[in-house]
PDB file of C-alpha atoms in Angstrom:
ATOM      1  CA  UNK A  11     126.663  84.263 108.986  1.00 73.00           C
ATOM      2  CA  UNK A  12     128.206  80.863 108.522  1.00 81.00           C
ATOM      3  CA  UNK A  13     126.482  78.276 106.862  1.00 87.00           C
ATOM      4  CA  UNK A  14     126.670  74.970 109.072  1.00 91.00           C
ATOM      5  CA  UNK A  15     127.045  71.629 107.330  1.00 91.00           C
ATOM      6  CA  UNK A  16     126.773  68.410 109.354  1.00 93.00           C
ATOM      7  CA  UNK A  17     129.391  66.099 108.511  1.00 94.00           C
ATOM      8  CA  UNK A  18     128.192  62.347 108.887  1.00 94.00           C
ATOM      9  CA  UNK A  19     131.322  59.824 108.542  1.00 92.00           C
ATOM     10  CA  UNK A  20     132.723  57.412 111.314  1.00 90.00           C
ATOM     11  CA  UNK A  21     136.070  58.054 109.790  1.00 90.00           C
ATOM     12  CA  UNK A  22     138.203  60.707 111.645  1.00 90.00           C
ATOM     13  CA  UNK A  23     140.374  61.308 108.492  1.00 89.00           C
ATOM     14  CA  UNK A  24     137.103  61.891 106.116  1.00 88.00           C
ATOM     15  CA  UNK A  25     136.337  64.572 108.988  1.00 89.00           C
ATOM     16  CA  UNK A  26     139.808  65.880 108.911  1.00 90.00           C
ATOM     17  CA  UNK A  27     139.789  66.391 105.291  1.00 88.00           C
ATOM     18  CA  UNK A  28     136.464  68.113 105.277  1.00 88.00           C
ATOM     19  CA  UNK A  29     137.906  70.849 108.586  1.00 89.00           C
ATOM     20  CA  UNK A  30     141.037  71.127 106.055  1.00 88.00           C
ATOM     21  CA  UNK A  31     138.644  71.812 102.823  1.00 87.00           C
ATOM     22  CA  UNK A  32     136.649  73.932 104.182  1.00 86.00           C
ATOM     23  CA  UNK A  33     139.293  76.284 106.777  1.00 87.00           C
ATOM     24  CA  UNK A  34     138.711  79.301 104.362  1.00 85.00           C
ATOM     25  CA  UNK A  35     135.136  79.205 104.180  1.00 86.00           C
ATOM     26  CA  UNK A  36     132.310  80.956 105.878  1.00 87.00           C
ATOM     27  CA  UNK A  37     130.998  77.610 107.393  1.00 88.00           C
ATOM     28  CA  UNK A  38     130.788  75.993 111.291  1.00 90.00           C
ATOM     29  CA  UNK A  39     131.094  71.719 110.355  1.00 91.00           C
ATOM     30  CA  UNK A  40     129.137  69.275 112.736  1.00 93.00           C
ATOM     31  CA  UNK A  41     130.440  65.916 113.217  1.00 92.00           C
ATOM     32  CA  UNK A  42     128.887  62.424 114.000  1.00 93.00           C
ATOM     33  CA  UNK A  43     130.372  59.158 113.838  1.00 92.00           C
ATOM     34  CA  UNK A  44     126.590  57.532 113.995  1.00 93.00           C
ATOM     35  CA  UNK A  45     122.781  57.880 112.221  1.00 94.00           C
ATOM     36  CA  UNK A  46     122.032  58.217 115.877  1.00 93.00           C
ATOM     37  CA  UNK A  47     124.740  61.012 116.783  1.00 94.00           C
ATOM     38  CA  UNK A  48     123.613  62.893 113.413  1.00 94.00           C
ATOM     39  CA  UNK A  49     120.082  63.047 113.596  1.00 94.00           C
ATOM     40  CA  UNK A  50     120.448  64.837 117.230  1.00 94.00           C
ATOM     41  CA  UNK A  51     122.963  67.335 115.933  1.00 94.00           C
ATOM     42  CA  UNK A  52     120.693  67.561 113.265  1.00 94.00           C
ATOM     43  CA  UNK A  53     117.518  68.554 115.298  1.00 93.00           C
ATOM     44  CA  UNK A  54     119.700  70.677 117.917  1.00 93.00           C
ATOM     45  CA  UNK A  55     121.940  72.961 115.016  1.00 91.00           C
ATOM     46  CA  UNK A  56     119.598  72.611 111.536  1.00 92.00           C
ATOM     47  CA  UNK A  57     122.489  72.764 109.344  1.00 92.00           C
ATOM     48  CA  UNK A  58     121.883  73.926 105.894  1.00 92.00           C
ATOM     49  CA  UNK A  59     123.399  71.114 104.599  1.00 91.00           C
ATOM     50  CA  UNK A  60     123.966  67.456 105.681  1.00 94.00           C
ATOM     51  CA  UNK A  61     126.572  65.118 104.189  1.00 93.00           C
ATOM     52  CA  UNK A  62     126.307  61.636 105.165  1.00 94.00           C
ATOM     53  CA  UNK A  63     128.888  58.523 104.456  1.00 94.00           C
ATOM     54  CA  UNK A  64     127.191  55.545 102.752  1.00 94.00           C
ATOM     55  CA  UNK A  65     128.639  52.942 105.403  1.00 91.00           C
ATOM     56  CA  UNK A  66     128.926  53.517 108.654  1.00 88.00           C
ATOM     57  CA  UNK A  67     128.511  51.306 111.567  1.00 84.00           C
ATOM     58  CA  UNK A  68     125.128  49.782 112.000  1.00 87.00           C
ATOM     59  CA  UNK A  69     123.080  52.278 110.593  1.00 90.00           C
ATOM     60  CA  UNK A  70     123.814  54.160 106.776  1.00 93.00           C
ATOM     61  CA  UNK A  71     124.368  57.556 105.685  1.00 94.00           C
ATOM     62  CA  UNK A  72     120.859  56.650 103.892  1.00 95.00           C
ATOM     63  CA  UNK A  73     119.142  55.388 107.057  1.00 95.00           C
ATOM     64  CA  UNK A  74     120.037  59.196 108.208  1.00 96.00           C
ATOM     65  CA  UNK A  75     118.982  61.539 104.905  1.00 95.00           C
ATOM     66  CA  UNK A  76     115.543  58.766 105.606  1.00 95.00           C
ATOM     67  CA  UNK A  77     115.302  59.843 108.905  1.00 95.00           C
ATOM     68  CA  UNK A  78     116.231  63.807 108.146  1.00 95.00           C
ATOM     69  CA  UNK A  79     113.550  64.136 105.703  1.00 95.00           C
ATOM     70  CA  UNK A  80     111.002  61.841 107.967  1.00 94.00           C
ATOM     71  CA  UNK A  81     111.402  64.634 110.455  1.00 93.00           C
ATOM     72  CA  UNK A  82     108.939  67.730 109.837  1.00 92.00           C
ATOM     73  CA  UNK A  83     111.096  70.576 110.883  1.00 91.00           C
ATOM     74  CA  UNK A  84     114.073  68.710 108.990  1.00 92.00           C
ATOM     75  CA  UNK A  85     112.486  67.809 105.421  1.00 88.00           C
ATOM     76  CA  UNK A  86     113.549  70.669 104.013  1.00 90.00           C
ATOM     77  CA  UNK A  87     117.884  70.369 104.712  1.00 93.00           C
ATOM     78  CA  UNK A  88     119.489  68.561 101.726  1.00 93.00           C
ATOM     79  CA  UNK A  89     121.472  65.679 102.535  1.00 94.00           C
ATOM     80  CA  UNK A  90     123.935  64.532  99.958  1.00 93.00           C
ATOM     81  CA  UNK A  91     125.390  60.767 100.096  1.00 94.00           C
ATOM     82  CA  UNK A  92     128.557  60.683 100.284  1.00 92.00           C
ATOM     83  CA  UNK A  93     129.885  57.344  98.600  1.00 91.00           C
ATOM     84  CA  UNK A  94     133.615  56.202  96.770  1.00 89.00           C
ATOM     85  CA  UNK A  95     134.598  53.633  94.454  1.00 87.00           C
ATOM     86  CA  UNK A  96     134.513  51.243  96.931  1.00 90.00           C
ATOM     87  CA  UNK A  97     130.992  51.951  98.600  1.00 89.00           C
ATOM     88  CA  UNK A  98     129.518  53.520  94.821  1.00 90.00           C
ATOM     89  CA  UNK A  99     125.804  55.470  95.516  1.00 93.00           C
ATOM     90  CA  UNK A 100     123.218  53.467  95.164  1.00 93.00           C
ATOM     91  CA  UNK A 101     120.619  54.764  93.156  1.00 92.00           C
ATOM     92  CA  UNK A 102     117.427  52.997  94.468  1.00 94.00           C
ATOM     93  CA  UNK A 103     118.212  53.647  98.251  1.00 94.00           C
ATOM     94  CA  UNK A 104     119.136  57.434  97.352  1.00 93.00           C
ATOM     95  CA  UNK A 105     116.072  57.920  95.793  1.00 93.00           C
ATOM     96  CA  UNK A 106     113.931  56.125  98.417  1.00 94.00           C
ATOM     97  CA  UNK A 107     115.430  57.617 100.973  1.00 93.00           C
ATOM     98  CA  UNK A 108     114.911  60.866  99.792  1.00 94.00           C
ATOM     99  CA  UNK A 109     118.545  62.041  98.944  1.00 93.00           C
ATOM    100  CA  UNK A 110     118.931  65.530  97.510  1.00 92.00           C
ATOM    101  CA  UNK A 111     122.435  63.869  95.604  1.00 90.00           C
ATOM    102  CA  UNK A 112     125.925  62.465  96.104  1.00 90.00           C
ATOM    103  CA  UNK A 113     129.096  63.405  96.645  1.00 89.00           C
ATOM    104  CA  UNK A 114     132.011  61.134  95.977  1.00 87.00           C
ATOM    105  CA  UNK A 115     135.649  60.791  97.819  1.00 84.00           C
ATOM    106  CA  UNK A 116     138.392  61.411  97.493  1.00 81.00           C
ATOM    107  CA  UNK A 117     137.375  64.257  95.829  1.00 77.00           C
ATOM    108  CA  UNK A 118     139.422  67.594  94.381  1.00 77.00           C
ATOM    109  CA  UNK A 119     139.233  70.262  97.260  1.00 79.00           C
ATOM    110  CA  UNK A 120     137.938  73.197  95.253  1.00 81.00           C
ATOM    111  CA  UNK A 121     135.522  71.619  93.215  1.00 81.00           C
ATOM    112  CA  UNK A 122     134.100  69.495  96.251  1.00 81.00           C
ATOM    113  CA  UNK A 123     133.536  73.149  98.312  1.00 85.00           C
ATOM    114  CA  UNK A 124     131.562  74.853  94.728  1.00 85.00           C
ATOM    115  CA  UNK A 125     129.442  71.505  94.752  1.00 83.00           C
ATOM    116  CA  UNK A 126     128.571  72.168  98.310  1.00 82.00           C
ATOM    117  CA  UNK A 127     128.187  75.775  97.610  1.00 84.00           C
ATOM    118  CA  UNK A 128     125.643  74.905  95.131  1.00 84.00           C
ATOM    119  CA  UNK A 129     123.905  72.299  97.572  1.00 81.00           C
ATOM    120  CA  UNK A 130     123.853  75.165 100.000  1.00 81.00           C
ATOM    121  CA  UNK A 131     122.390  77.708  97.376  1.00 81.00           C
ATOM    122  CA  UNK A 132     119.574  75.269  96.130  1.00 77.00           C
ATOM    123  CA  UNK A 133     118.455  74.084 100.188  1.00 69.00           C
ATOM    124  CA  UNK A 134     118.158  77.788 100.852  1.00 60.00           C
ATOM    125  CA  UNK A 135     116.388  78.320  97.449  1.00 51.00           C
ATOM    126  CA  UNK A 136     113.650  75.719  97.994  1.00 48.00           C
ATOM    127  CA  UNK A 137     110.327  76.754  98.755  1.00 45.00           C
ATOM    128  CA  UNK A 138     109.122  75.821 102.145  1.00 43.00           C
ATOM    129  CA  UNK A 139     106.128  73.293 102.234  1.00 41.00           C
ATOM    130  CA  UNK A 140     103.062  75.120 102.471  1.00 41.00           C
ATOM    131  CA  UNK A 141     101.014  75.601 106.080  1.00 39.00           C
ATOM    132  CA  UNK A 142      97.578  74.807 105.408  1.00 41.00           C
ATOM    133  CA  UNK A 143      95.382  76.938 107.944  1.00 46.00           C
ATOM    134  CA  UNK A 144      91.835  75.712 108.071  1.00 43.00           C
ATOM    135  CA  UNK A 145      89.404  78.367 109.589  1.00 50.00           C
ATOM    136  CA  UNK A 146      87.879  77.325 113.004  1.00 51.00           C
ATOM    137  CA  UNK A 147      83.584  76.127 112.263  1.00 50.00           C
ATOM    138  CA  UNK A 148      80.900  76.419 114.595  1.00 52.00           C
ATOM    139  CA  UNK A 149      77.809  74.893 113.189  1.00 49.00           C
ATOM    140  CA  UNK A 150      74.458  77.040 114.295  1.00 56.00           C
ATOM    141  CA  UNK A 151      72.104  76.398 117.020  1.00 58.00           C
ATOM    142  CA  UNK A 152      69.969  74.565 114.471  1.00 56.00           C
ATOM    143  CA  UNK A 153      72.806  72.110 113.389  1.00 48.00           C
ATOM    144  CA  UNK A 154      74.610  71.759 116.518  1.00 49.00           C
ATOM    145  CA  UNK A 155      71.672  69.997 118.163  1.00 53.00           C
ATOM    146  CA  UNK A 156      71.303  67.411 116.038  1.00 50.00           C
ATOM    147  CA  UNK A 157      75.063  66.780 115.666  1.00 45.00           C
ATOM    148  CA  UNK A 158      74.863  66.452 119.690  1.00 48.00           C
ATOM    149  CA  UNK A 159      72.490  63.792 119.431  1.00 49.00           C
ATOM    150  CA  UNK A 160      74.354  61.669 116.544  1.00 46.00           C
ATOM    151  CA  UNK A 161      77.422  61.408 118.279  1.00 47.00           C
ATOM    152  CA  UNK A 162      75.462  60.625 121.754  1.00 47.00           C
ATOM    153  CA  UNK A 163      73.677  57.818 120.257  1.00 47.00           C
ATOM    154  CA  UNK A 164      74.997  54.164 121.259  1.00 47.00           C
ATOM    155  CA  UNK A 165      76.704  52.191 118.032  1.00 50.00           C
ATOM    156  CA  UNK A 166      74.671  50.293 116.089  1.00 46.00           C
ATOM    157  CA  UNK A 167      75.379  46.446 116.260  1.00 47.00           C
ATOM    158  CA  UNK A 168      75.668  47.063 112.408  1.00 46.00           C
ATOM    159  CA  UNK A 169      79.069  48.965 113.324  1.00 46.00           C
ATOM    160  CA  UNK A 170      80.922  45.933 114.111  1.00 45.00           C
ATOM    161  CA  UNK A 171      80.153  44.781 110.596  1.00 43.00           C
ATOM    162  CA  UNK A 172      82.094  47.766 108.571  1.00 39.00           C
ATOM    163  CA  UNK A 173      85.134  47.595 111.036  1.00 40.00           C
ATOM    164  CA  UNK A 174      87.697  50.288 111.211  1.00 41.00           C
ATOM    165  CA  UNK A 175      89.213  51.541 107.572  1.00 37.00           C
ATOM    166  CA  UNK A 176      92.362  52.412 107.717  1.00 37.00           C
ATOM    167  CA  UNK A 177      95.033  53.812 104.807  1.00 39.00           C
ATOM    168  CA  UNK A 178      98.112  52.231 104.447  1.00 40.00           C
ATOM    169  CA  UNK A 179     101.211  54.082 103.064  1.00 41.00           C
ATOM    170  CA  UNK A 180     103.003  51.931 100.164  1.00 40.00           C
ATOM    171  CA  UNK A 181     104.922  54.526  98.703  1.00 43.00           C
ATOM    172  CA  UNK A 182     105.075  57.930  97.150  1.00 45.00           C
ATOM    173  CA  UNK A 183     102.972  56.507  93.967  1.00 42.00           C
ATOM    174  CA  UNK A 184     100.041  54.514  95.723  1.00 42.00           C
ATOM    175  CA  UNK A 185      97.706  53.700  98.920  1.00 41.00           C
ATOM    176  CA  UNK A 186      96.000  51.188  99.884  1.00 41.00           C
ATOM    177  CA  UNK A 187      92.563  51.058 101.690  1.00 40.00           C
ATOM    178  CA  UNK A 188      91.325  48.390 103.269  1.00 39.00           C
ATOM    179  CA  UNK A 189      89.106  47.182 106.266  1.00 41.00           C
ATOM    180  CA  UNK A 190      89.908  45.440 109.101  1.00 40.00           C
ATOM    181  CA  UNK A 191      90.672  43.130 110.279  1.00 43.00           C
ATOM    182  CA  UNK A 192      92.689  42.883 107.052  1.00 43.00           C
ATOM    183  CA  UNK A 193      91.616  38.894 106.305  1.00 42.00           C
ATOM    184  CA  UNK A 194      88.036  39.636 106.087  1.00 42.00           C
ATOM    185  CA  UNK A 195      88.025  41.690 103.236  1.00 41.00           C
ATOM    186  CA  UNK A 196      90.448  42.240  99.997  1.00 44.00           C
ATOM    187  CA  UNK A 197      92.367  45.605 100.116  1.00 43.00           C
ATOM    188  CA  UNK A 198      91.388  48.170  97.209  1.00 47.00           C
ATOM    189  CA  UNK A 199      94.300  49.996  95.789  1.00 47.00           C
ATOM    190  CA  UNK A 200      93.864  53.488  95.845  1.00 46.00           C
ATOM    191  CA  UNK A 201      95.988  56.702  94.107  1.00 49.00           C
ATOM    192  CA  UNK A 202      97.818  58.601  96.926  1.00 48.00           C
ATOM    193  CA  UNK A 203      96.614  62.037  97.152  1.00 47.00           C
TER     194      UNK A 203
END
């Protein structure tokens, strides 16, 4: 079955070059011209691989692999950047973005399809993220009534003291907790789970 590999580049002659590459090869190519066209073909075809142009109007070839691996039923497609001496890969917004790697044009045909071989190989080699099933719980007779009657009873006028905690995201490496609203009290780093 062919592999399909979303090609995301504004330029017509990048997309050329890739149908041309690729003409003897067992794979179907996607194109967008936009983050926006890319992420629906994206959603629609689940390619097995997604290469996306560093610069392209409005929106990046990084604002896409963000957006790819944002999306659960997506996370799991490698998205190369594709960058050139011009437009070099940048490092930081690769890795925040969640890039798998980088590709760079103009690139030499037959080495270019084994690297996306390989990017194929490794996608399909990853282990899919693991579905946590909890069992369904039914407390007893004996604890059900009293949980009944906790949740029944009115708030406390103490309740408006605590506020509402919530968990803020700052990264892969750290959290933050904090209460609201956030000027009353400091915020209390905390180590991601």
């Amino acid at each position: 079955m062919a592999k399909r590999i979303l090609i995301a580049d504004d330029s017509l002659t990048i997309q050329k070059a890739f149908a041309m590459t690729f003409a003897g090869e067992d794979v179907t190519l996607l194109a967008a011209r936009s983050v926006d066209e890319g992420l629906t073909i994206a959603r629609q075809a689940r390619p097995e691989l997604v290469i996306a142009d560093a610069v392209m109007p409005g929106r990046s070839g990084y604002d896409l692999c963000s957006a790819i691996k944002s999306d659960p039923a997506l996370r799991g497609v490698p998205v190369y950047i594709l960058a050139s001496s011009q437009n070099p890969y940048d490092e930081v917004r690769g890795r925040q973005s969640g890039a798998d790697g980088q590709l760079t044009k103009p690139f030499d045909s037959v080495a270019f399809v084994e690297r996306v071989k390989e990017a194929i190989a490794k996608g399909a080699a990853a282990p899919a993220a693991p579905v946590i099933q909890v069992p369904s719980f039914t407390p007893p007779p004996a604890v059900r009534a009293p949980l009944v009657a906790v949740q029944a009873a009115a708030p406390s006028p103490l309740d408006d003291d605590y506020g509402e905690i919530s968990i803020e995201d700052s990264g892969p490496q750290q959290g933050r907790v904090s209460d609201s609203p956030a000027a009353a009290r400091p915020s209390i780093p905390v180590a991601a789970p």
